[in-house]
XYZ file of C-alpha atoms in Angstrom:
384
model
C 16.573 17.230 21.157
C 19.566 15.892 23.536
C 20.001 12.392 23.619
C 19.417 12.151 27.236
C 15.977 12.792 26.276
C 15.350 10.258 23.537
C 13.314 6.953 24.732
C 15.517 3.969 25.601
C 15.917 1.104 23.661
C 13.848 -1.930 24.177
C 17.748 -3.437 25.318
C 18.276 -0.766 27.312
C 14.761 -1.659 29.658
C 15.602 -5.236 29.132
C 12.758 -6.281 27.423
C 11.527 -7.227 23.614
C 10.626 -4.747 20.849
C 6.956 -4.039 21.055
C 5.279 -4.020 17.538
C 2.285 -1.908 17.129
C 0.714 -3.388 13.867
C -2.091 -0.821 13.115
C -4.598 -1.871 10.238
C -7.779 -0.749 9.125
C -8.603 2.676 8.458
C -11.004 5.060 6.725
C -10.114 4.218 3.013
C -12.167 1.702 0.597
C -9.431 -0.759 1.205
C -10.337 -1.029 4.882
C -11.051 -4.800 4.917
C -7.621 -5.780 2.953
C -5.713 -4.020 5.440
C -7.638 -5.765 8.367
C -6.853 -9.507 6.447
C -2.896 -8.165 5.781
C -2.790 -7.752 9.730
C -4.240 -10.677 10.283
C -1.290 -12.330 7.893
C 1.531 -10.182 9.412
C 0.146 -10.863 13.188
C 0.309 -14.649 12.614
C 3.981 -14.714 10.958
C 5.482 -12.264 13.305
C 8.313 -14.026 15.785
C 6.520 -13.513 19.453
C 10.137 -14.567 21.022
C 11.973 -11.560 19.567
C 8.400 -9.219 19.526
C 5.975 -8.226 21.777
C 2.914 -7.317 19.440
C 0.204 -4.764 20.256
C -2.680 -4.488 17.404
C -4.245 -1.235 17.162
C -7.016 -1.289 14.360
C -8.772 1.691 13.066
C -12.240 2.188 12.185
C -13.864 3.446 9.123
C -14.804 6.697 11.066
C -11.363 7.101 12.078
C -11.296 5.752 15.813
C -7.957 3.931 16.903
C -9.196 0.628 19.089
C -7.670 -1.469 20.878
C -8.204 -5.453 19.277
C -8.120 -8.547 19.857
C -4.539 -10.346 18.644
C -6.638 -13.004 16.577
C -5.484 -13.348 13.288
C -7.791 -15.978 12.346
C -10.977 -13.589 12.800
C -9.169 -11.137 10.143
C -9.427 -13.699 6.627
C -12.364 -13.166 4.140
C -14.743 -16.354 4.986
C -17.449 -17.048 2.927
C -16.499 -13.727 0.554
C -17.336 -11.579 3.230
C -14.656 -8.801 4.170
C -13.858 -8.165 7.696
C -13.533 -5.593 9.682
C -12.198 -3.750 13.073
C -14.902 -3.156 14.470
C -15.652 -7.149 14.458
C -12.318 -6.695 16.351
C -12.274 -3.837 18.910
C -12.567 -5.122 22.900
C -14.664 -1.887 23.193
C -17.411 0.268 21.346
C -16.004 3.610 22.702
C -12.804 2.776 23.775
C -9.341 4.442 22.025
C -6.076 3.962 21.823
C -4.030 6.849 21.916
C 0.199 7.527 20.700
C 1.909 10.793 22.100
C 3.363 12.899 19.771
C 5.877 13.557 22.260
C 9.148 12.164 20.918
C 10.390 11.396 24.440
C 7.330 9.280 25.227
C 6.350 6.513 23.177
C 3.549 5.558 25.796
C 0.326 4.419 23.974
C -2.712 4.753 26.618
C -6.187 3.448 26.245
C -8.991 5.559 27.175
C -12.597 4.530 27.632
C -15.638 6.895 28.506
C -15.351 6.901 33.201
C -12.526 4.821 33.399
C -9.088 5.434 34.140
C -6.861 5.604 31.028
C -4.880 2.864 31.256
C -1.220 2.314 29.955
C -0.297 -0.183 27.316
C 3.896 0.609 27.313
C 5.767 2.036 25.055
C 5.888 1.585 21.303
C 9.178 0.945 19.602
C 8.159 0.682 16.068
C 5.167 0.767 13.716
C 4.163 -1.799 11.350
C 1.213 0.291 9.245
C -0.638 -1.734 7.110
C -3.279 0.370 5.839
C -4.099 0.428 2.346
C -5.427 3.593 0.602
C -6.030 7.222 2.186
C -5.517 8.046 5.615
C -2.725 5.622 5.927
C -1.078 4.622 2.719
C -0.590 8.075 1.851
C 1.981 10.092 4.233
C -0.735 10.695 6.644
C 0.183 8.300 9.084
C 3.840 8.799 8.362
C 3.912 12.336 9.545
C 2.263 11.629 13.096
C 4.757 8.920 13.053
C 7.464 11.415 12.302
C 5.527 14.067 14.693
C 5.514 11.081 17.668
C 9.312 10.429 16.884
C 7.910 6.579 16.515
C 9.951 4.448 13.849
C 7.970 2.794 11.703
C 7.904 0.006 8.309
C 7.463 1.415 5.082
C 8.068 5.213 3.004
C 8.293 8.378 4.878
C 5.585 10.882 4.174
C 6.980 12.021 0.655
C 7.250 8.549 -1.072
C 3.749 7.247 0.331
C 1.657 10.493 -1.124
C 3.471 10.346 -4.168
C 2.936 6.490 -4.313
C -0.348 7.127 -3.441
C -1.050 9.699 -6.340
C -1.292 8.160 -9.377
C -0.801 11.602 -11.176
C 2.099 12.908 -9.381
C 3.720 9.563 -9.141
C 3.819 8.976 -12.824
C 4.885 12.963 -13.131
C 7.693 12.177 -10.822
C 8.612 9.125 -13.405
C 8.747 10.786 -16.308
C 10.759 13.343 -14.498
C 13.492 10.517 -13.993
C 13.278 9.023 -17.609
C 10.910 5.882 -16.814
C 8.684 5.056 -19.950
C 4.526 6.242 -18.493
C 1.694 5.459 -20.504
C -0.667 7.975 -21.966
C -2.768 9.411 -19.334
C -4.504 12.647 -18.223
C -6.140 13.447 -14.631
C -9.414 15.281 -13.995
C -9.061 17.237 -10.712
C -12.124 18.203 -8.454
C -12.437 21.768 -9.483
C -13.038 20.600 -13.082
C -15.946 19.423 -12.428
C -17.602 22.799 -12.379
C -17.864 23.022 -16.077
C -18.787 19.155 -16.536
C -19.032 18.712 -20.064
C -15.670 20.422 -19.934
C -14.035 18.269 -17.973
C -16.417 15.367 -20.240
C -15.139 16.944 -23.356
C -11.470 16.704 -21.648
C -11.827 12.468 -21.540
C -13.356 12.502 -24.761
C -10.648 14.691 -26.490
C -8.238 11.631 -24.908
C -10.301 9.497 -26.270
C -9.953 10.597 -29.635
C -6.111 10.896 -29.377
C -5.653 7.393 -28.028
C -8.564 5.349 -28.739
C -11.021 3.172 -26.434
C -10.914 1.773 -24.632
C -10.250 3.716 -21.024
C -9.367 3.131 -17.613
C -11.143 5.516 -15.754
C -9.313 5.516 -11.951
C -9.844 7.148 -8.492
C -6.641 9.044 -8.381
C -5.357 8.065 -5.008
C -7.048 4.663 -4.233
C -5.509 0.808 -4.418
C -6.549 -2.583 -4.743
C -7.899 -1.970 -8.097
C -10.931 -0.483 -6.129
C -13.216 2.037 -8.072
C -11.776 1.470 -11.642
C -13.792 0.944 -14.536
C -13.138 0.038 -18.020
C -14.993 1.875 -20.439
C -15.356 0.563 -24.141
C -16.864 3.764 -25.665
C -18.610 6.949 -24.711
C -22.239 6.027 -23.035
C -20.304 4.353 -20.012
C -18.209 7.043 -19.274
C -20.655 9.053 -16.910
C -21.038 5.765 -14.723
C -17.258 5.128 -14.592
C -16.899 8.922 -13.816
C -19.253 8.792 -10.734
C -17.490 5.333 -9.476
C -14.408 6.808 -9.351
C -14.917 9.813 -7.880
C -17.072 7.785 -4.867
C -13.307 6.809 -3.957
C -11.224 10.351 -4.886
C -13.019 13.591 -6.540
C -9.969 13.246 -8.037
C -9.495 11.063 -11.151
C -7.190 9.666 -13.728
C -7.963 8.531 -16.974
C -5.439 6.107 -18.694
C -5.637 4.693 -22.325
C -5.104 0.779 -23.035
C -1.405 -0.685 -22.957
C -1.659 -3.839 -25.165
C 1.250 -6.553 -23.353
C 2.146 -8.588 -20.469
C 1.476 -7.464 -17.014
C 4.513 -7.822 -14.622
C 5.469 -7.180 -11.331
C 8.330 -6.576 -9.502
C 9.132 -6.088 -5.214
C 11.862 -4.013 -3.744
C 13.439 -5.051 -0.279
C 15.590 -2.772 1.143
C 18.000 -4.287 2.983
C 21.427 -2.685 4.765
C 23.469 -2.284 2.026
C 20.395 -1.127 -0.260
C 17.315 -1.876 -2.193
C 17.018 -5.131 -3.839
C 14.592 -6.639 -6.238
C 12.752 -10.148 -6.277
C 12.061 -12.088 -8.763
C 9.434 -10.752 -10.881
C 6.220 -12.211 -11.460
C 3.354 -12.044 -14.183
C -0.621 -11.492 -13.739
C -1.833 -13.282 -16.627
C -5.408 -12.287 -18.271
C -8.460 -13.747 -16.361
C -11.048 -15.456 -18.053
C -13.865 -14.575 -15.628
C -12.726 -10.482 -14.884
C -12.519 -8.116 -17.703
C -9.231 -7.117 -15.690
C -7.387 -7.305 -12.252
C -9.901 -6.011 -10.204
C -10.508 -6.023 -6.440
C -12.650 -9.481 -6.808
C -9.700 -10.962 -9.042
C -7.431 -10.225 -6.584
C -9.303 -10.772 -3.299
C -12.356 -12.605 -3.858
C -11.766 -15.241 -6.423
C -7.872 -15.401 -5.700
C -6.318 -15.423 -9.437
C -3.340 -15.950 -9.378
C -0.117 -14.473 -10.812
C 3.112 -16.608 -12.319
C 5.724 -16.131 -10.192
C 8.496 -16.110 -11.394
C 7.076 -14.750 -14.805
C 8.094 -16.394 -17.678
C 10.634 -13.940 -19.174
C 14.423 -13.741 -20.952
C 16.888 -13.445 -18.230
C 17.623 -9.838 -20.092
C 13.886 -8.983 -19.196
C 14.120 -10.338 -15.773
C 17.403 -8.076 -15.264
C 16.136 -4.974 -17.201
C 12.564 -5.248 -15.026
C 14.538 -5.381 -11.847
C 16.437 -2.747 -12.605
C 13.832 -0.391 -13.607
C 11.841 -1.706 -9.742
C 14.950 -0.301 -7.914
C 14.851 2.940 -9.902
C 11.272 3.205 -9.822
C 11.985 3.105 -5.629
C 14.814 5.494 -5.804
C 12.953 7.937 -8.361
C 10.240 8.178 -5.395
C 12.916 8.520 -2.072
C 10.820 5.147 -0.878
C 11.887 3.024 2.261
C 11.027 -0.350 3.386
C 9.506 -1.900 0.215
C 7.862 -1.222 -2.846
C 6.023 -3.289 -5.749
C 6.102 -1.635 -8.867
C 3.881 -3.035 -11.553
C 4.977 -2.790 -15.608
C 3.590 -3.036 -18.503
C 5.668 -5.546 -20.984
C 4.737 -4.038 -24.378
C 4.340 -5.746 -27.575
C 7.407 -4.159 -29.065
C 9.411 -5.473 -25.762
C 9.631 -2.185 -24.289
C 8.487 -1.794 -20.228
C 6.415 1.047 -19.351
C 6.024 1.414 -15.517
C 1.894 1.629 -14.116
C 2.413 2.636 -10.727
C 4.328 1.418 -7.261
C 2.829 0.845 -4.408
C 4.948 1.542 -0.683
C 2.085 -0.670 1.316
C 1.460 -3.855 -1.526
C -0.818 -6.416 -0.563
C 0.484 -8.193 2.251
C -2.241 -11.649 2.266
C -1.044 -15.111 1.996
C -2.098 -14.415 -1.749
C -0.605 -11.231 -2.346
C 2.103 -10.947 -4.896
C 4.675 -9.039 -3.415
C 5.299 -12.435 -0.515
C 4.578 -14.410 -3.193
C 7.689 -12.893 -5.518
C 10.136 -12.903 -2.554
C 9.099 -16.427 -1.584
C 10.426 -17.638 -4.950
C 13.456 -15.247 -4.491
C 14.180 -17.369 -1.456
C 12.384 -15.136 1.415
C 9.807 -16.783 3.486
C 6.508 -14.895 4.750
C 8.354 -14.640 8.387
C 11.664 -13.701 7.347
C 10.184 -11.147 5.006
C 8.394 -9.504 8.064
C 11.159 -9.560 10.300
C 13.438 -7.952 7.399
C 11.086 -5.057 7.624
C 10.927 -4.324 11.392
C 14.258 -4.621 11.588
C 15.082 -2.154 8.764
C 12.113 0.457 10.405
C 13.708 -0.104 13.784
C 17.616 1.080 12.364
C 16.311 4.349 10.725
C 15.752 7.398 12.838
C 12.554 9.691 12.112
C 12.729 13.221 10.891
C 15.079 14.068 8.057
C 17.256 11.902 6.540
């Protein structure tokens, strides 16, 4: 494409970057995304951005929202939602996938589409399938639209669980035991049963039975023995008919966020989840609901501060990620760190840990948000 028909900068037109922040979305993790928005919305610097939120609803339809982020918190432990937050029932917004026009136009049912301006960059928060997961990132790519975050590689690999600890071990990165159950298994069942229990035997109980490509510690289930394992089987595969079955890591939980900034990827101080009294582990209420909180920074040596922050930046190179990345570790009893997963699109709340860890590194919530526009808006799409 000649550059005389590329979109001109925001300079160029003499106005502001316009930030489309675009939460929601069809996965389980719908209602963090809408209260990460809500975060992101309120921090972002309305001098140097105009902001346009586009929300998407669990059946998939992009609406145009109100820019209210105090409507997007959980109040009273109830989740919200976008379609709390869409000015219209049937309206849509929709983005060209024209790379020379980065007009977004809203539609509604009899009325003349009308034009919201161009989009410079994308600030995706979804969480989960759909949006988390390279989906978004290729009609990104396909639009020509720059956007925060992985390109579509990293975020399905960070998304898998079973490819993303394949593509670990592939670059020397300790991975706990594990083995994955996929769809088509499930036509023998007491195959694919007899597959967990065979793990079972190998590793012990108990198990971590996981949706495959889900966050937020939604749809997991720890099972202590045998006669739970058809109930944590159907849980998880009400999230991905894909799951992943992981045996017990005994040690410290730790966590680690990568910033990439001009001259490269940089890790924050690390932090620690600590065991919860009231939650038999992390889970979605833990983190969400009942707000436990992590120890940031973690209490470790300074050679396990370095060695996890190393092994962060790796973990984001391993995967080709952009933008940021938390990577969570095991810290084993015989000192050793075994990586659990990354995530390209952590939780972004005023309790999440990965503004948490950066606050203590000396990053604010703002500064943190303006890092990653900024960074989206001086990479081109396509290959690189």
């Amino acid at each position: 494409m000649s550059s005389e028909n590329l979109p001109q900068t925001p300079e160029q037109q003499g106005r502001k970057p316009r930030v489309a922040v675009v939460f929601g979305g069809r996965s389980s993790e719908h209602a963090i995304s809408v209260v990460t928005a809500g975060a992101v919305l309120r921090s972002i610097d309305r001098s140097k951005y105009e902001v346009l939120p586009i929300g998407i609803t669990t059946d998939g339809r992009w609406a145009l929202t109100a820019d209210e982020p105090s409507r997007m918190a959980i109040a009273d432990r109830k989740l919200p939602n976008v379609d709390q937050l869409a000015e219209s029932e049937e309206g849509a917004v929709v983005l060209s996938v024209d790379p020379a026009n980065r007009e977004v136009v809203y539609t509604e049912p009899g009325a003349v589409p009308k034009a919201l301006g161009e989009v410079d960059v994308v600030f995706p928060v979804l969480h989960g399938p759909y949006g988390e997961d390279g989906t978004l990132q290729g009609l990104l790519e396909l639009a020509g639209v720059p956007y925060v975050g992985s390109g579509v590689l990293a975020s399905a690999v960070g998304q898998d669980k079973d490819y993303m600890k394949r593509v670990f071990t592939s670059f020397g990165l300790n991975v706990g035991p594990y083995v994955t159950i996929r769809p088509r298994e499930w036509a023998d069942p007491e195959a694919a049963r007899g597959k967990i229990l065979d793990f079972a035997a190998e590793h012990g109980w108990p198990l971590f039975i996981k949706p495959a490509r889900a966050g937020s510690s939604i749809g997991i289930t720890k099972v202590d023995d045998a006669s739970a394992l058809d109930a944590a089987v159907a849980e998880a595969q009400r999230h991905d008919p894909k799951i992943i079955v992981e045996a017990l890591l005994r040690g410290r939980e730790i966590e680690c966020g990568v910033l990439e900034l001009q001259d490269g990827p940089r890790a924050s101080a690390p932090a620690e989840i600590p065991p919860v009294s009231s939650h038999d582990f992390y889970d979605f209420e833990a983190k969400y609901i009942d707000s436990a909180s992590g120890i940031v920074p973690a209490p470790l040596t300074p050679e396990q501060t370095a060695e996890v922050q190393r092994l962060a930046i790796e973990a984001f190179e391993a995967a080709s990620c952009e933008g940021l990345v938390r990577a969570d570790f095991f810290l084993t009893e015989d000192g050793t760190f075994v990586i659990n997963e990354i995530n390209t699109m952590p939780g972004f709340t005023p309790i999440s840990m990965y503004p948490r860890m950066w606050q203590e590194s000396g990053v604010e919530y703002p500064e943190l948000v303006d890092l990653l526009i900024q960074a989206a808006l001086r990479r081109s799409t396509g290959l690189r």
